[in-house]
Structures are given as C-alpha cells and as structure tokens.
mmCIF file of C-alpha atoms in Angstrom:
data_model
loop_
_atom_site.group_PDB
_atom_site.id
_atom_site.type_symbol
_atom_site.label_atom_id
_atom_site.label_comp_id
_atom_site.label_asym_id
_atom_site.label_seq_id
_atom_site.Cartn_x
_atom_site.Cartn_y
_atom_site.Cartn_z
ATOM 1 C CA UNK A 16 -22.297 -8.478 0.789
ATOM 2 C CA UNK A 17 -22.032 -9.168 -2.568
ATOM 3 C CA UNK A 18 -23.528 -6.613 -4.911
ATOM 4 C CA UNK A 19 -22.519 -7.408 -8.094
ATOM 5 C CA UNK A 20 -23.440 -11.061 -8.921
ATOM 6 C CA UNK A 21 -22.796 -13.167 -11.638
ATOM 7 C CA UNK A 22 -24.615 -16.159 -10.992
ATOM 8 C CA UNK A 23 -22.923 -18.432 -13.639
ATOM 9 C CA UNK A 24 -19.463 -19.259 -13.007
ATOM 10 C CA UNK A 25 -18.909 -20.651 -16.831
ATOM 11 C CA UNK A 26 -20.629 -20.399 -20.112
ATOM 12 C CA UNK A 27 -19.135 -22.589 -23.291
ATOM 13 C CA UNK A 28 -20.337 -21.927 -26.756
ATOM 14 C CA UNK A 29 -19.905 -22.986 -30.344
ATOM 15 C CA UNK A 30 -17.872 -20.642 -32.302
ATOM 16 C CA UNK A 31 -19.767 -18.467 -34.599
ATOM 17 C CA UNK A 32 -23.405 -18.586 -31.985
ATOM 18 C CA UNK A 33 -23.977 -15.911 -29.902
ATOM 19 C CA UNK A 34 -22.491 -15.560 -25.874
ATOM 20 C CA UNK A 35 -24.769 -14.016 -23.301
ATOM 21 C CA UNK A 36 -23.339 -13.182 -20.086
ATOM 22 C CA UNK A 37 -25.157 -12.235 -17.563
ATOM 23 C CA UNK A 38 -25.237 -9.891 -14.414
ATOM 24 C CA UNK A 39 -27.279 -8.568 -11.899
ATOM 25 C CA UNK A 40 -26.779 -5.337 -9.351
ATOM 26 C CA UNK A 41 -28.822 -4.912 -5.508
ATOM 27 C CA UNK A 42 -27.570 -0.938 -5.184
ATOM 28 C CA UNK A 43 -29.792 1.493 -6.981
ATOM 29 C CA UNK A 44 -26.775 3.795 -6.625
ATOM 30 C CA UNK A 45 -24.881 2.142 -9.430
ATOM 31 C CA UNK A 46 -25.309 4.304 -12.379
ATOM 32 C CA UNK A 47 -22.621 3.194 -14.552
ATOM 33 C CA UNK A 48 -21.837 -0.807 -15.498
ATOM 34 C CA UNK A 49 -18.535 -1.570 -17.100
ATOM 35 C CA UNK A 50 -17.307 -5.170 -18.273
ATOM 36 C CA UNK A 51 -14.014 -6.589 -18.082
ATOM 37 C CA UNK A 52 -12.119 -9.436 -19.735
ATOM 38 C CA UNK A 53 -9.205 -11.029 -18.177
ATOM 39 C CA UNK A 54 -7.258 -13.891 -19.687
ATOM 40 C CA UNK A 55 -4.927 -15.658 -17.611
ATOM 41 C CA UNK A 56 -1.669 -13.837 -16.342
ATOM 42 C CA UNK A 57 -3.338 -10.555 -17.075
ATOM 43 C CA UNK A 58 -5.017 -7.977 -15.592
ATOM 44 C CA UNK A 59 -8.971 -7.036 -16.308
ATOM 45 C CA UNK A 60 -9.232 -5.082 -19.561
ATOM 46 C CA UNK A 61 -11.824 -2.562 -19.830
ATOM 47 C CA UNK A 62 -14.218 -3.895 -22.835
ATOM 48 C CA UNK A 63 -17.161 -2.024 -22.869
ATOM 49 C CA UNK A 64 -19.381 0.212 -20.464
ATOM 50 C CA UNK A 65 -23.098 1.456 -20.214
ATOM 51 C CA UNK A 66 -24.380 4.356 -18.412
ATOM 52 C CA UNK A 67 -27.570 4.074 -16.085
ATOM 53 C CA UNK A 68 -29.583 6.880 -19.162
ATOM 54 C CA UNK A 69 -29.080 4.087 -21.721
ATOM 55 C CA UNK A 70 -30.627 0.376 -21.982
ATOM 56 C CA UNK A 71 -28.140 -0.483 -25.139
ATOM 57 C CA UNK A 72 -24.692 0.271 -25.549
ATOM 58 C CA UNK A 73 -23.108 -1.542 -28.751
ATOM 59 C CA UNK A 74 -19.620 -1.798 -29.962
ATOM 60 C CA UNK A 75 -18.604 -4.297 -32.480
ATOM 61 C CA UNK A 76 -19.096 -7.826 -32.003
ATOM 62 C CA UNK A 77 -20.011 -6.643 -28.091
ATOM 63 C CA UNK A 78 -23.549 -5.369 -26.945
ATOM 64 C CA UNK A 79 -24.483 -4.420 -23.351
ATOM 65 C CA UNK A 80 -28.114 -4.017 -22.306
ATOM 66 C CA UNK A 81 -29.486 -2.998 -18.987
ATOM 67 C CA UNK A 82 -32.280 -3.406 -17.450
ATOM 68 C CA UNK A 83 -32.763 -0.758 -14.759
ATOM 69 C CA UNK A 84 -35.855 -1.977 -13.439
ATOM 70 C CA UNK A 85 -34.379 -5.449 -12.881
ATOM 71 C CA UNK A 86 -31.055 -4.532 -12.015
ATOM 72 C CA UNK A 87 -29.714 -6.382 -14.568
ATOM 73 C CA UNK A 88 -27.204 -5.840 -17.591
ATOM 74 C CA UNK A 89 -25.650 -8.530 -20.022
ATOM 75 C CA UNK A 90 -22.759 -9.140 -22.140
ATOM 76 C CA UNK A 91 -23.704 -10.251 -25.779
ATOM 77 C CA UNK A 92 -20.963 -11.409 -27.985
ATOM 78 C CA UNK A 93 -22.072 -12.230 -31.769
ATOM 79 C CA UNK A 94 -20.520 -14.029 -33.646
ATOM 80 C CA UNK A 95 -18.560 -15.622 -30.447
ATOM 81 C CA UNK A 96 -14.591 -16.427 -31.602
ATOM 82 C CA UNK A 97 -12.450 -19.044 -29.426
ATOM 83 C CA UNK A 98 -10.284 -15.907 -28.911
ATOM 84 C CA UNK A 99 -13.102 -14.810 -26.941
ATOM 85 C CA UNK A 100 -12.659 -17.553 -24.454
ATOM 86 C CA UNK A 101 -11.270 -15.288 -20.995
ATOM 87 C CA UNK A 102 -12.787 -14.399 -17.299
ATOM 88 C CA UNK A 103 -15.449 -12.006 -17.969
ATOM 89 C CA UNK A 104 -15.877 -9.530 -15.059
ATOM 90 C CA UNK A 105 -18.992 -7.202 -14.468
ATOM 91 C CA UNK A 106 -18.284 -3.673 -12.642
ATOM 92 C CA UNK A 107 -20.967 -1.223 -11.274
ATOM 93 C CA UNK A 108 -20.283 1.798 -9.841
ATOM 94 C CA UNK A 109 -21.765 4.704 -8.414
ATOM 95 C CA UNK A 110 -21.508 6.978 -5.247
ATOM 96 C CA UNK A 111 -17.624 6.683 -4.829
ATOM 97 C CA UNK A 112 -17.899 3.390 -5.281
ATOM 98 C CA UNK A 113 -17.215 0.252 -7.775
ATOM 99 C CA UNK A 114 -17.917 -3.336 -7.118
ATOM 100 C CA UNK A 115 -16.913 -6.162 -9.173
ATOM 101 C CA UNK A 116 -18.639 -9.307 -9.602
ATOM 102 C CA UNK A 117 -17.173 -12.940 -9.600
ATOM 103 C CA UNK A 118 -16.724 -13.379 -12.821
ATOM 104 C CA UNK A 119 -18.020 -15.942 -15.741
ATOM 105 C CA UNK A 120 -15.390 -18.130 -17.581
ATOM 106 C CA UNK A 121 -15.774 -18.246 -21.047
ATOM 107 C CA UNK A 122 -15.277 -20.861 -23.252
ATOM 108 C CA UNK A 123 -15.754 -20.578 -27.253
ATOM 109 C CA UNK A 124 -15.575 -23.848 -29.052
ATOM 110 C CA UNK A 125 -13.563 -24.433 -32.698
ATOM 111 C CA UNK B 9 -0.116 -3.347 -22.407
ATOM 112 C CA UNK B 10 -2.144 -1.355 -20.379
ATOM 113 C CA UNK B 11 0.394 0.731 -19.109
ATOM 114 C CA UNK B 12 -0.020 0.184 -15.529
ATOM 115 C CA UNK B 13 2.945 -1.760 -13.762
ATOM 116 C CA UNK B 14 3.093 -3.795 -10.596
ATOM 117 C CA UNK B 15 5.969 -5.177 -8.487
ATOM 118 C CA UNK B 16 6.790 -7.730 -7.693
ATOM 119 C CA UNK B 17 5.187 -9.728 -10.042
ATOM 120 C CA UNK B 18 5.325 -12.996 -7.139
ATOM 121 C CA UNK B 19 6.176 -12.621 -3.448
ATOM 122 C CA UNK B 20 6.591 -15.669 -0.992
ATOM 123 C CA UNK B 21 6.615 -14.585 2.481
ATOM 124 C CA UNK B 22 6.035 -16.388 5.596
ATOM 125 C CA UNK B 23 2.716 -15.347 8.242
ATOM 126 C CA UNK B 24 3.564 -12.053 10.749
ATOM 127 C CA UNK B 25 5.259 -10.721 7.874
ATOM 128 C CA UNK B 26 4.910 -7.471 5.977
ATOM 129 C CA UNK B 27 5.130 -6.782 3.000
ATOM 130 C CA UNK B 28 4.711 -3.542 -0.059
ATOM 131 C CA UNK B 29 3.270 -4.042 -3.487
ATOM 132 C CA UNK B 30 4.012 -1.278 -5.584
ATOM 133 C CA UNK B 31 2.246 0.095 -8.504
ATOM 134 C CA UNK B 32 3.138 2.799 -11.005
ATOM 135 C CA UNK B 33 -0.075 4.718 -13.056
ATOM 136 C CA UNK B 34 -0.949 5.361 -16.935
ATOM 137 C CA UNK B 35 1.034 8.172 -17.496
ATOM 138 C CA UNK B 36 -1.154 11.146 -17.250
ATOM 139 C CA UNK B 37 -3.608 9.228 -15.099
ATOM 140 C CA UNK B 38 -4.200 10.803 -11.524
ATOM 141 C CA UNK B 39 -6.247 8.047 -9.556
ATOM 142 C CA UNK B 40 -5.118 4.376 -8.236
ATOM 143 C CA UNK B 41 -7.218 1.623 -6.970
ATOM 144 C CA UNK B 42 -6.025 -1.799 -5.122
ATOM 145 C CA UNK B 43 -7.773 -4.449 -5.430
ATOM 146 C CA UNK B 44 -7.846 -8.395 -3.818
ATOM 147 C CA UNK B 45 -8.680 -11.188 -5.997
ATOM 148 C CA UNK B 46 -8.335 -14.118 -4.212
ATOM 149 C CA UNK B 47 -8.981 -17.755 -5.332
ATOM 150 C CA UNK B 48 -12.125 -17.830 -7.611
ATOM 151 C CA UNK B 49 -13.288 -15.110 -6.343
ATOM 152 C CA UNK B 50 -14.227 -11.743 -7.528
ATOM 153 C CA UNK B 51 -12.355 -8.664 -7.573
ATOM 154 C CA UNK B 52 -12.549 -7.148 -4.133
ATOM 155 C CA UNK B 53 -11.987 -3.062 -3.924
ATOM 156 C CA UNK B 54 -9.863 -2.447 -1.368
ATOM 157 C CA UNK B 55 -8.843 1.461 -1.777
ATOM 158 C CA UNK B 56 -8.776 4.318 -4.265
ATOM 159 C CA UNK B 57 -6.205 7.255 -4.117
ATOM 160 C CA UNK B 58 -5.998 10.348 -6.265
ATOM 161 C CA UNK B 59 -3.436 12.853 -6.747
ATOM 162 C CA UNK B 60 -2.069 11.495 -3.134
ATOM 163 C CA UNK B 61 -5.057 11.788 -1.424
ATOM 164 C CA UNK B 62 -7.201 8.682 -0.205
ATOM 165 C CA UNK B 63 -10.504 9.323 -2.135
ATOM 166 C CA UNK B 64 -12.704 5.834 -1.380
ATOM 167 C CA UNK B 65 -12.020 3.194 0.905
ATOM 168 C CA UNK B 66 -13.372 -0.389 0.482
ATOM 169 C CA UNK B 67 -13.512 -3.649 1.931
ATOM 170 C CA UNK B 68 -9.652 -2.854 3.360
ATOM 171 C CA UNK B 69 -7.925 -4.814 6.368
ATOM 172 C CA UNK B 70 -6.884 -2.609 9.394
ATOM 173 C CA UNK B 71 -3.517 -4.570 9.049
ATOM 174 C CA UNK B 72 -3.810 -2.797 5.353
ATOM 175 C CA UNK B 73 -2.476 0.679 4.353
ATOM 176 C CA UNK B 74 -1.719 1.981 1.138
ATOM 177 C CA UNK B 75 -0.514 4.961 0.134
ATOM 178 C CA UNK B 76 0.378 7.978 -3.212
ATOM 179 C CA UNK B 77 3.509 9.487 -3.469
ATOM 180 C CA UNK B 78 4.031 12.771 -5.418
ATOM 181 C CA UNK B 79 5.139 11.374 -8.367
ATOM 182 C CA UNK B 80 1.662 9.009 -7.999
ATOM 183 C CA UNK B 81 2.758 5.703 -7.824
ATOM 184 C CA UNK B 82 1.292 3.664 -5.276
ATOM 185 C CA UNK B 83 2.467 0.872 -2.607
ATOM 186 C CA UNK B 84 -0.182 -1.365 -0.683
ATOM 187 C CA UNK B 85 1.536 -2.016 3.107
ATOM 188 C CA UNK B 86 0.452 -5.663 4.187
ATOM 189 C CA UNK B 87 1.478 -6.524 7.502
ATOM 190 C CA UNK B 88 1.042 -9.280 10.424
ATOM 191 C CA UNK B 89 0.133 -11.441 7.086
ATOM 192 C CA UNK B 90 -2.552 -14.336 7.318
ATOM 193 C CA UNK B 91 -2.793 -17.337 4.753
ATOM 194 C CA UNK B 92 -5.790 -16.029 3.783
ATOM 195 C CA UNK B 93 -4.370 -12.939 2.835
ATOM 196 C CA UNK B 94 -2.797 -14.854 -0.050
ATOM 197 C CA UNK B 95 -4.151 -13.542 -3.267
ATOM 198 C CA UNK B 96 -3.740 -11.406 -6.322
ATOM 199 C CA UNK B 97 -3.616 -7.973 -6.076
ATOM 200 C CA UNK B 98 -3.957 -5.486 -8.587
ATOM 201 C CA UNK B 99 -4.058 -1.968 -9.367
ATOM 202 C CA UNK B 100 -5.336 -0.074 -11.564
ATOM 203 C CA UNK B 101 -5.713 3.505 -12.802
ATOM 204 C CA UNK B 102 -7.838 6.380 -14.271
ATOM 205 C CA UNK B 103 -7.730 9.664 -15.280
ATOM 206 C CA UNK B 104 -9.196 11.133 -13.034
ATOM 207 C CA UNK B 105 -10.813 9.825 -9.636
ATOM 208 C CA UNK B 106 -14.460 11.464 -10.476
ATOM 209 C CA UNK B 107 -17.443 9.593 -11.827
ATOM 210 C CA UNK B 108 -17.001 5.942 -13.088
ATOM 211 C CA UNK B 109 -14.313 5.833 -15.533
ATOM 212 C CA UNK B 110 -12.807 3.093 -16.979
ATOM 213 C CA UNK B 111 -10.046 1.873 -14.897
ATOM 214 C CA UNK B 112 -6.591 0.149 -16.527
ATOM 215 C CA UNK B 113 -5.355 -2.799 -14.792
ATOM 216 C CA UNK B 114 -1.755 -3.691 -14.238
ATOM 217 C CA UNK B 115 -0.530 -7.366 -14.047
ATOM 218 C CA UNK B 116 -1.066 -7.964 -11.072
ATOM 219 C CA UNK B 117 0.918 -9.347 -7.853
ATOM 220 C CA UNK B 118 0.769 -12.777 -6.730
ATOM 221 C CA UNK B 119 1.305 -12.658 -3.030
ATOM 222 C CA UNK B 120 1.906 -16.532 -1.363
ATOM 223 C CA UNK B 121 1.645 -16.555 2.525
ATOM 224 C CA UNK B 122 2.951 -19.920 4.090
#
C-alpha cells in the first residue's frame, strides 16, 4: 500500500526557474512531512520538514506547503541551482509510523 | 557526513544465505531505523529500535530480525536470502524515538544476492 506517493518520477528545470516537487499522503494520521535529498552513493539528507499546524514552512531557497485538506505538500526550490539536481524523497509520519515515498529525480539545467 | 555508519558498505552472497548489516548511531542519538530501498523504488521502513528496545515495526520479512545492543548500534539479520531481497539498506538515527524527528541516514549497504 503505498501511502506516500510521488507521482512524478523526474522533473528537469532551467537553472535559475523555480522546482516544484510534488507529493501526496492517503493516512490522515500523518501529522508531520519531512523531505529528503539523496545524491548518488549517499544516504537521504534531512532538508526540510512541516508540521500538520502549519500550511508553509520556508527555509532559504526551500519552501514546503501543505495542503491538509488535499493531502498534499510540495517542495519549492527558487532560484533552482544544477547542484540541486539529487533524488528528492517525501516522508510522512505519524502514529509510530513514517513512510517514504518513491522519490522524484531532479535535474537542474546550466 | 551525517554521522551514521554502515557496514559493509557491499556484500555479495549467494541465495539460503544469511547475512548482518551493521549500523552504528549519531552519537548521542538513542533510536535506529532500517530501511529497504530496492531498485527504483522508495524507501521501505522495515524496523525502528530505541535504547534496545524494538519501538515500531514495518513492512519487515519473517526471515528478517534486527536488533540494539547496549552500546546502541544496530545489526539487521537477513537469512534464507532471496534475489529479491537484493537492495540497499540503510539506517538511520534520531534522538530520540518519540514524535517525528528528523532521522540521519548512513551510507547505506548494498546487499547483491545471486
């Protein structure tokens, strides 16, 4: 069962534009979204997190936003960089539990 | 660096085999989680300990056990292996094993089963 979804597998932007990545949540026991980046040979890196009181959480270039009615939270990235370019990983949890979705390759263009 | 370490980093073992990943914690941080990532797919949770005791369980084999020691590393037991079990697995840690908290991921361990 796959609660965490992240319906596009890749994304590929301009440098400089903005990235939206995007995720979306079944269990209404999630209160608490984290995202991840992972380049290759690595493990996940925690890069920013929301909890289920706020609909914005910004840091930096990085901005989450959820959506609790839609069960839905995305990654913004402004201005994107190619350094940017990783695996980016969405994480709910909630209720002893934490779910991760597939994952969205990023690709930031020179 | 996230401060989390994982061995091996690669392990080739043949199917009906067993074999233990080990993981060693943040320093200071009290909880582990195991987790499958196998080809494109997402990261699968498979347990959580903290402070040695098994605290959440998910999507975990029978032929799967893991286990934290006193000093709180960690070791995932894989036995009567499958080709499917071949993956990455990593670990990761927290401070503490209540509420979401970030987690810090280790490497990784790149298990091949022919």
């Amino acid at each position: 069962d796959q609660q965490v979804k992240q319906n596009s597998p890749s994304l590929s932007v301009q440098e400089g534009r903005i990235s939206i990545l995007n995720c979306d949540y079944t269990n209404s026991m999630f209160d608490y979204f984290l995202w991840y980046k992972k380049y290759p040979a690595e493990g996940p890196t925690f890069l920013i997190s929301i909890s289920s009181i706020k609909d914005k959480n910004e840091d930096g270039r990085f901005t989450v936003f959820l959506n609790k009615s839609a069960k839905h939270l995305s990654l913004h990235i402004v201005p994107s960089q190619p350094g940017d370019s990783a695996v980016y990983f969405c994480a709910a949890s909630g209720d002893n539990d934490m779910r991760f979705g597939a994952g969205t390759r990023l690709t930031v263009k020179p | 660096d996230s401060g989390v370490t994982q061995t091996p980093k690669h392990l080739i073992t043949a199917t009906g085999q067993r074999v233990t990943l080990r993981c060693s914690p943040r320093s200071g941080d009290l909880s582990v989680y195991w987790y499958q990532q196998s080809l494109d797919q997402g990261l699968q949770f498979l347990i959580q300990y903290y402070n040695g005791e098994e605290r959440a369980k998910g999507n975990i084999l029978e032929r799967f056990s893991a286990q934290q020691f006193p000093d709180l590393h960690s070791e995932l037991n894989l036995s009567s292996l499958e080709l499917g079990d071949s993956a990455l697995y990593f670990c990761a840690s927290s401070q503490t094993g209540n509420g979401p908290l970030e987690q810090y991921f280790g490497p990784g361990t790149r298990l091949t089963v022919t």
